[in-house]
Short mmCIF file of C-alpha atoms in Angstrom, two decimals:
data_model
loop_
_atom_site.label_atom_id
_atom_site.label_comp_id
_atom_site.label_asym_id
_atom_site.label_seq_id
_atom_site.Cartn_x
_atom_site.Cartn_y
_atom_site.Cartn_z
CA MET A 1 82.24 100.95 73.49
CA TYR A 2 85.73 99.87 74.48
CA VAL A 3 88.47 100.69 76.98
CA ARG A 4 91.53 102.17 75.27
CA HIS A 5 93.71 102.57 78.36
CA LEU A 6 93.85 101.15 81.87
CA GLY A 7 96.21 102.58 84.45
CA LEU A 8 96.63 101.37 88.04
CA ARG A 9 98.53 102.77 91.00
CA ASP A 10 98.72 100.76 94.23
CA PHE A 11 95.65 98.73 93.31
CA ARG A 12 95.69 95.24 94.82
CA SER A 13 99.02 93.63 93.81
CA TRP A 14 99.82 96.28 91.22
CA ALA A 15 102.20 99.03 92.31
CA HIS A 16 102.08 100.47 88.80
CA ALA A 17 100.50 99.34 85.55
CA ASP A 18 99.70 101.00 82.24
CA LEU A 19 97.99 98.99 79.53
CA GLU A 20 96.97 100.12 76.07
CA LEU A 21 93.95 98.09 75.01
CA LEU A 22 92.24 97.53 71.68
CA PRO A 23 88.76 96.61 70.47
CA GLY A 24 88.19 92.91 69.88
CA ARG A 25 89.35 90.08 72.11
CA THR A 26 92.27 90.34 74.53
CA VAL A 27 93.34 87.50 76.79
CA PHE A 28 95.44 88.10 79.92
CA VAL A 29 97.42 84.91 80.47
CA GLY A 30 99.38 84.25 83.64
CA ARG A 31 99.71 81.99 86.63
CA ASN A 32 97.35 82.31 89.56
CA GLY A 33 98.37 85.08 91.93
CA PHE A 34 100.01 87.23 89.24
CA GLY A 35 97.28 89.89 89.16
CA LYS A 36 95.10 88.98 86.16
CA THR A 37 91.83 89.21 88.05
CA ASN A 38 92.91 92.53 89.54
CA LEU A 39 92.81 94.04 86.05
CA VAL A 40 89.19 93.14 85.34
CA GLU A 41 88.24 93.92 88.94
CA ALA A 42 89.56 97.46 88.43
CA LEU A 43 87.47 97.86 85.29
CA TRP A 44 84.38 96.50 87.04
CA TYR A 45 84.98 98.98 89.87
CA SER A 46 85.13 101.79 87.32
CA SER A 47 81.77 100.63 85.98
CA THR A 48 79.88 100.05 89.26
CA LEU A 49 82.01 101.61 92.07
CA GLY A 50 82.16 98.17 93.63
CA SER A 51 84.20 94.97 93.55
CA HIS A 52 82.86 91.55 92.57
CA ARG A 53 85.16 89.94 95.14
CA VAL A 54 84.85 92.00 98.34
CA GLY A 55 82.21 94.20 99.91
CA THR A 56 84.49 97.02 101.10
CA ASP A 57 87.18 99.15 99.48
CA ALA A 58 90.01 98.58 101.97
CA PRO A 59 91.30 95.31 100.39
CA LEU A 60 91.65 97.08 97.03
CA ILE A 61 94.53 99.24 98.31
CA ARG A 62 97.99 97.69 98.03
CA ALA A 63 99.61 96.82 101.35
CA GLY A 64 101.55 99.81 102.68
CA ALA A 65 99.77 102.39 100.51
CA ASP A 66 97.10 104.82 101.70
CA ARG A 67 95.18 105.00 98.42
CA ALA A 68 94.70 103.27 95.07
CA VAL A 69 94.11 104.95 91.72
CA ILE A 70 92.23 103.46 88.75
CA SER A 71 92.45 105.39 85.48
CA THR A 72 90.57 104.47 82.33
CA ILE A 73 90.02 106.01 78.92
CA VAL A 74 86.76 104.81 77.42
CA VAL A 75 85.86 105.24 73.74
CA ASN A 76 82.15 105.39 72.98
CA GLU A 77 81.09 106.01 69.37
CA GLY A 78 84.37 107.79 68.67
CA ARG A 79 84.28 110.01 71.75
CA GLU A 80 86.94 109.55 74.44
CA LEU A 81 86.17 109.99 78.14
CA ALA A 82 88.83 109.75 80.84
CA VAL A 83 87.85 108.55 84.30
CA ASP A 84 90.13 108.63 87.33
CA LEU A 85 89.06 107.11 90.64
CA GLU A 86 91.00 107.46 93.88
CA VAL A 87 90.11 104.76 96.40
CA ALA A 88 91.13 105.97 99.85
CA ALA A 89 91.52 104.23 103.19
CA GLY A 90 89.43 105.83 105.93
CA ARG A 91 88.21 108.81 103.92
CA ALA A 92 85.94 109.66 101.01
CA ASN A 93 86.89 108.42 97.56
CA LYS A 94 87.53 111.00 94.84
CA GLY A 95 86.93 111.04 91.11
CA ARG A 96 87.76 113.01 87.99
CA LEU A 97 86.03 113.06 84.63
CA ASN A 98 88.18 114.28 81.75
CA ARG A 99 90.70 115.45 84.37
CA SER A 100 88.13 117.68 86.12
CA PRO A 101 87.15 116.82 89.73
CA VAL A 102 83.59 115.62 90.29
CA ARG A 103 81.55 116.36 93.40
CA SER A 104 80.77 112.68 93.88
CA THR A 105 82.28 109.54 92.39
CA ARG A 106 78.73 108.58 91.42
CA GLU A 107 79.00 111.11 88.57
CA VAL A 108 81.35 108.79 86.66
CA VAL A 109 78.99 105.80 86.80
CA GLY A 110 77.73 104.98 83.33
CA VAL A 111 80.82 106.13 81.45
CA LEU A 112 82.00 102.51 81.27
CA ARG A 113 79.22 99.97 80.75
CA ALA A 114 80.40 96.44 81.36
CA VAL A 115 79.18 92.93 82.05
CA LEU A 116 81.35 90.68 84.20
CA PHE A 117 81.41 86.87 84.23
CA ALA A 118 83.43 85.37 87.11
CA PRO A 119 83.68 82.20 89.22
CA GLU A 120 82.00 84.15 92.02
CA ASP A 121 78.82 84.17 89.89
CA LEU A 122 77.87 80.78 91.31
CA ALA A 123 76.92 82.70 94.48
CA LEU A 124 74.10 84.29 92.48
CA VAL A 125 72.38 80.91 92.65
CA ARG A 126 73.79 79.28 95.76
CA GLY A 127 74.66 82.31 97.88
CA ASP A 128 72.77 84.68 100.15
CA PRO A 129 70.05 87.10 98.98
CA ALA A 130 72.61 89.92 99.30
CA ASP A 131 74.49 88.51 96.28
CA ARG A 132 71.36 88.60 94.15
CA ARG A 133 70.36 92.06 95.37
CA ARG A 134 73.81 93.35 94.41
CA TYR A 135 73.45 91.79 90.96
CA LEU A 136 70.20 93.70 90.42
CA ASP A 137 71.50 96.95 91.88
CA ASP A 138 74.75 96.88 89.91
CA LEU A 139 72.91 96.30 86.63
CA ALA A 140 70.28 98.94 87.44
CA THR A 141 73.07 101.42 88.22
CA VAL A 142 74.98 100.74 84.99
CA ARG A 143 71.79 101.23 82.98
CA ARG A 144 70.59 104.24 84.97
CA PRO A 145 73.43 105.93 86.91
CA ALA A 146 71.01 107.92 89.10
CA ILE A 147 70.26 104.63 90.90
CA ALA A 148 73.68 104.94 92.57
CA GLY A 149 72.34 107.93 94.48
CA VAL A 150 69.14 106.09 95.37
CA ARG A 151 71.17 103.19 96.78
CA ALA A 152 73.40 105.54 98.77
CA ASP A 153 70.42 107.44 100.19
CA TYR A 154 68.63 104.26 101.19
CA ASP A 155 71.74 102.76 102.81
CA LYS A 156 72.28 105.94 104.82
CA VAL A 157 68.67 106.00 106.06
CA LEU A 158 68.82 102.29 106.87
CA ARG A 159 71.96 102.72 109.00
CA GLN A 160 70.50 105.66 110.91
CA ARG A 161 67.11 104.05 111.44
CA THR A 162 68.74 100.81 112.63
CA ALA A 163 70.86 102.74 115.12
CA LEU A 164 67.72 104.49 116.39
CA LEU A 165 65.88 101.17 116.76
CA LYS A 166 68.71 99.80 118.88
CA SER A 167 68.68 102.86 121.12
CA LEU A 168 64.88 102.77 121.43
CA SER A 169 64.57 99.16 122.43
CA GLY A 170 62.04 99.22 125.25
CA ALA A 171 61.10 102.89 124.68
CA ARG A 172 57.43 102.00 124.22
CA PHE A 173 57.43 100.66 127.78
CA ARG A 174 59.02 103.85 129.10
CA GLY A 175 56.50 106.06 127.35
CA ASP A 176 59.16 107.93 125.38
CA GLN A 177 56.76 109.34 122.80
CA ALA A 178 59.20 111.92 121.47
CA ALA A 179 61.68 109.19 120.56
CA LEU A 180 58.97 107.17 118.86
CA ASP A 181 57.89 110.26 116.90
CA THR A 182 61.46 110.49 115.63
CA LEU A 183 61.15 106.92 114.45
CA ASP A 184 58.03 107.93 112.50
CA VAL A 185 60.15 110.46 110.60
CA TRP A 186 62.72 107.79 109.71
CA ASP A 187 59.92 105.44 108.67
CA GLY A 188 58.85 108.02 106.11
CA ARG A 189 62.34 108.45 104.74
CA LEU A 190 62.98 104.72 104.52
CA ALA A 191 59.67 104.21 102.71
CA GLU A 192 60.44 107.05 100.28
CA HIS A 193 63.90 105.86 99.26
CA GLY A 194 63.01 102.18 99.61
CA ALA A 195 60.05 102.51 97.25
CA GLU A 196 62.25 104.09 94.59
CA LEU A 197 64.85 101.33 94.89
CA MET A 198 62.23 98.57 94.85
CA ALA A 199 60.50 100.07 91.82
CA ALA A 200 63.82 100.15 89.93
CA ARG A 201 64.53 96.53 90.83
CA MET A 202 61.06 95.27 89.95
CA ASN A 203 61.02 97.03 86.60
CA LEU A 204 64.45 95.56 85.88
CA VAL A 205 63.32 92.03 86.80
CA ASN A 206 60.35 92.45 84.48
CA GLN A 207 62.74 93.16 81.59
CA LEU A 208 65.27 90.50 82.60
CA ALA A 209 62.79 87.63 82.93
CA PRO A 210 62.34 86.78 79.22
CA GLU A 211 66.07 87.22 78.53
CA VAL A 212 67.00 84.84 81.36
CA GLU A 213 64.52 82.28 80.08
CA LYS A 214 65.99 82.44 76.56
CA ALA A 215 69.61 82.36 77.72
CA TYR A 216 69.05 79.40 80.01
CA GLN A 217 67.32 77.48 77.22
CA LEU A 218 70.37 78.09 75.02
CA LEU A 219 72.77 76.87 77.71
CA ALA A 220 70.76 73.90 78.98
CA PRO A 221 68.10 72.89 76.45
CA GLU A 222 67.52 69.55 78.18
CA SER A 223 66.87 71.14 81.58
CA ARG A 224 63.70 72.51 83.13
CA ALA A 225 62.58 76.00 82.14
CA ALA A 226 64.15 78.85 84.09
CA SER A 227 62.24 81.79 85.52
CA ILE A 228 62.93 84.70 87.85
CA GLY A 229 60.78 86.94 90.03
CA TYR A 230 61.06 89.55 92.75
CA ARG A 231 60.41 88.46 96.33
CA ALA A 232 59.63 91.46 98.53
CA SER A 233 59.66 91.63 102.32
CA ILE A 234 56.16 93.11 102.40
CA ASP A 235 52.96 91.09 102.08
CA ALA A 236 51.40 93.56 99.63
CA ILE A 237 53.73 92.28 96.87
CA ALA A 238 53.02 88.79 95.58
CA PRO A 239 56.04 86.48 96.01
CA GLY A 240 58.06 85.97 92.83
CA THR A 241 56.31 88.72 90.90
CA THR A 242 57.78 90.08 87.67
CA GLU A 243 55.38 93.00 87.42
CA GLY A 244 56.80 96.51 87.46
CA GLY A 245 56.50 98.46 90.70
CA ASP A 246 54.57 101.68 91.21
CA ARG A 247 56.50 104.01 93.54
CA ASP A 248 53.45 105.52 95.27
CA PHE A 249 51.92 102.09 95.89
CA LEU A 250 55.22 100.73 97.18
CA GLU A 251 55.79 103.69 99.52
CA THR A 252 52.32 103.26 101.01
CA ALA A 253 52.85 99.51 101.35
CA LEU A 254 56.22 100.01 103.05
CA LEU A 255 54.76 102.47 105.56
CA ALA A 256 51.98 100.02 106.39
CA ALA A 257 54.46 97.16 106.80
CA LEU A 258 56.72 99.26 109.02
CA ALA A 259 53.78 100.13 111.25
CA ALA A 260 52.74 96.49 111.46
CA ARG A 261 56.25 95.29 112.39
CA ARG A 262 57.18 98.12 114.74
CA ASP A 263 56.89 96.14 117.97
CA ALA A 264 59.01 93.33 116.52
CA GLU A 265 61.62 95.82 115.29
CA LEU A 266 61.84 97.53 118.67
CA GLU A 267 62.10 94.19 120.37
CA ARG A 268 64.97 93.04 118.16
CA GLY A 269 66.62 96.39 117.40
CA VAL A 270 66.79 95.71 113.65
CA CYS A 271 64.94 96.88 110.55
CA LEU A 272 62.77 94.00 109.33
CA VAL A 273 61.11 95.70 106.37
CA GLY A 274 62.53 97.16 103.17
CA PRO A 275 64.47 96.33 100.01
CA HIS A 276 67.48 95.24 102.09
CA ARG A 277 65.36 92.19 103.04
CA ASP A 278 64.19 91.37 99.49
CA ASP A 279 65.46 88.69 97.14
CA LEU A 280 65.64 87.77 93.47
CA GLU A 281 63.81 84.45 93.17
CA LEU A 282 65.38 81.95 90.74
CA ARG A 283 63.34 78.92 89.74
CA LEU A 284 63.81 75.83 87.57
CA GLY A 285 60.44 74.41 86.73
CA ASP A 286 58.38 74.60 89.91
CA GLN A 287 61.36 74.42 92.28
CA PRO A 288 63.72 77.11 93.59
CA ALA A 289 67.15 76.88 91.99
CA LYS A 290 68.90 77.29 95.33
CA GLY A 291 69.07 73.91 96.99
CA PHE A 292 67.50 72.01 94.09
CA ALA A 293 69.68 72.80 91.06
CA SER A 294 72.58 70.54 90.13
CA HIS A 295 76.06 72.00 89.75
CA GLY A 296 75.63 72.24 85.97
CA GLU A 297 72.18 73.78 86.30
CA SER A 298 73.49 76.30 88.82
CA TRP A 299 76.24 77.36 86.42
CA SER A 300 73.74 77.61 83.57
CA MET A 301 71.49 79.85 85.66
CA ALA A 302 74.41 82.06 86.73
CA VAL A 303 75.66 82.47 83.15
CA ALA A 304 72.08 83.07 81.96
CA LEU A 305 71.75 85.98 84.42
CA ARG A 306 74.91 87.58 83.00
CA LEU A 307 73.91 86.94 79.39
CA ALA A 308 70.54 88.56 80.12
CA SER A 309 72.37 91.60 81.53
CA TYR A 310 74.43 91.81 78.36
CA GLU A 311 71.34 91.67 76.13
CA LEU A 312 69.60 94.42 78.10
CA LEU A 313 72.62 96.71 77.88
CA ARG A 314 72.96 96.04 74.16
CA GLY A 315 69.28 96.86 73.77
CA ASP A 316 69.92 100.24 75.38
CA GLY A 317 72.00 101.13 72.33
CA SER A 318 75.53 100.95 73.73
CA GLU A 319 77.63 97.81 73.33
CA PRO A 320 78.98 96.89 76.79
CA VAL A 321 82.50 95.67 77.43
CA LEU A 322 82.59 91.96 78.27
CA LEU A 323 84.84 90.99 81.20
CA LEU A 324 85.41 87.23 81.49
CA ASP A 325 87.41 86.46 84.63
CA ASP A 326 88.73 82.90 84.43
CA VAL A 327 85.20 81.73 83.70
CA PHE A 328 85.94 79.44 80.73
CA ALA A 329 87.87 77.11 83.04
CA GLU A 330 84.71 76.68 85.14
CA LEU A 331 82.39 75.74 82.25
CA ASP A 332 81.84 72.53 80.33
CA ASN A 333 82.20 72.57 76.56
CA ARG A 334 78.57 73.44 75.77
CA ARG A 335 78.45 76.42 78.12
CA ARG A 336 81.91 77.50 77.02
CA GLN A 337 80.87 77.51 73.37
CA ALA A 338 77.63 79.36 74.09
CA LEU A 339 79.52 82.09 75.95
CA ALA A 340 82.19 82.22 73.24
CA ALA A 341 79.46 82.72 70.61
CA VAL A 342 78.15 85.76 72.46
CA ALA A 343 81.65 87.13 72.87
CA GLN A 344 82.25 86.67 69.15
CA SER A 345 80.12 89.71 68.29
CA ALA A 346 81.09 91.96 71.22
CA GLU A 347 83.04 95.13 70.48
CA GLN A 348 85.57 94.41 73.24
CA VAL A 349 86.15 91.28 75.30
CA LEU A 350 88.78 91.12 78.07
CA VAL A 351 89.50 87.60 79.32
CA THR A 352 91.71 86.18 82.06
CA ALA A 353 93.10 82.64 81.85
CA ALA A 354 95.71 80.73 83.80
CA VAL A 355 96.74 78.70 80.73
CA PRO A 356 96.09 79.18 76.99
CA GLU A 357 94.18 75.87 76.92
CA ASP A 358 91.33 77.54 78.84
CA ILE A 359 90.54 79.71 75.81
CA PRO A 360 88.00 78.32 73.29
CA GLU A 361 89.55 76.74 70.22
CA GLY A 362 89.73 78.92 67.14
CA TRP A 363 89.56 82.20 69.01
CA ASP A 364 91.45 85.00 67.29
CA ALA A 365 92.60 86.98 70.32
CA ARG A 366 95.44 89.27 71.33
CA ARG A 367 97.36 87.69 74.21
CA VAL A 368 98.95 89.62 77.04
CA HIS A 369 101.37 87.56 79.14
CA ILE A 370 101.73 88.62 82.78
CA ASP A 371 104.87 87.64 84.68
CA LEU A 372 106.32 88.72 88.00
CA ARG A 373 109.79 90.22 87.80
CA ASP A 374 112.32 88.61 90.08
CA GLY A 375 113.25 90.93 92.91
CA ASP A 376 110.73 93.62 91.87
CA SER A 377 108.23 93.64 94.71
CA GLY A 378 104.72 94.48 93.64
CA ARG A 379 105.55 95.40 90.04
CA ILE A 380 104.39 93.32 87.08
CA SER A 381 105.71 93.32 83.56
CA VAL A 382 103.47 92.79 80.54
CA VAL A 383 104.59 91.23 77.27
CA VAL A 384 102.23 91.34 74.30
CA ASP A 385 102.33 88.70 71.55
CA PRO A 386 103.15 90.22 68.15
#
């Protein structure tokens, strides 16, 4: 699989961009602030419907514009598929597949399968559980596009149930049984969608675990062994488990946990149970990586998570596109060489670098130089080495 064409309109700093891309390795070289990362961010958005830098769509739209457009042509085993995404401010996003409108942008998920390495990956180890949940959900969605709908359904139920909890605070003291019966209905819906999302995550962790262990050993052979597990917010699931989840069991367990925590939820007006409270547990030896891993160990764990993603996607039978956003500059020589070795066999690798020296020695790569034009606000010219 590779991206043959990328077109942008009013996306981030780009007023207009059209790039013809090729299989193999391409390096986007340019000074910081010239829009290199915006290119790979656009491709990642086409793959996952999300950014690796921000949690909302509004910052993706160029200042002064009311929408951004990302257009890609993806070649998979000789077949071309065109995807157009319109990112709007204050209204629903739109999508087209082979120039035909789709009912939901989720229908284009899976056309482009990609793995992204970026400086932000350090947050997978040192950041909040939300960063690790997003890592799992993005990978699950790329592998199985229907998960995008599961995530959307769960998020919608969670918002509505949380709003109800806030409005019901103290209802049990007022004897408002009708309102509490409504909460029972939302409990059922949250357990239904939550169980499906948790099962997808737990099955994914079960497959990722051996790949993470192998990748970390490659990157840091002198370090402690790495392991991962799923930490659920319900007591029925053992902490740090890597066993696959059964949907019926998880739904029953969620309902029981919701019933047990109802008074606390009403008191606080927040939802205390569900996959939005879960975490991906990362361990080095018998210690959690967060708080105990050195800087080098943290980077090794972060890169190992991405390498494991890449191996799972390759195992699915479709070579993913590798997106390396200024990551070589963050790595020492050993980690840089290990990542370069993986990239050596990939069908397409798109790399950003501030200076050519950040690229591994001996790499045969097509270089695209990005420079701002004097007096041309928001427009970027691209010059390709012969």
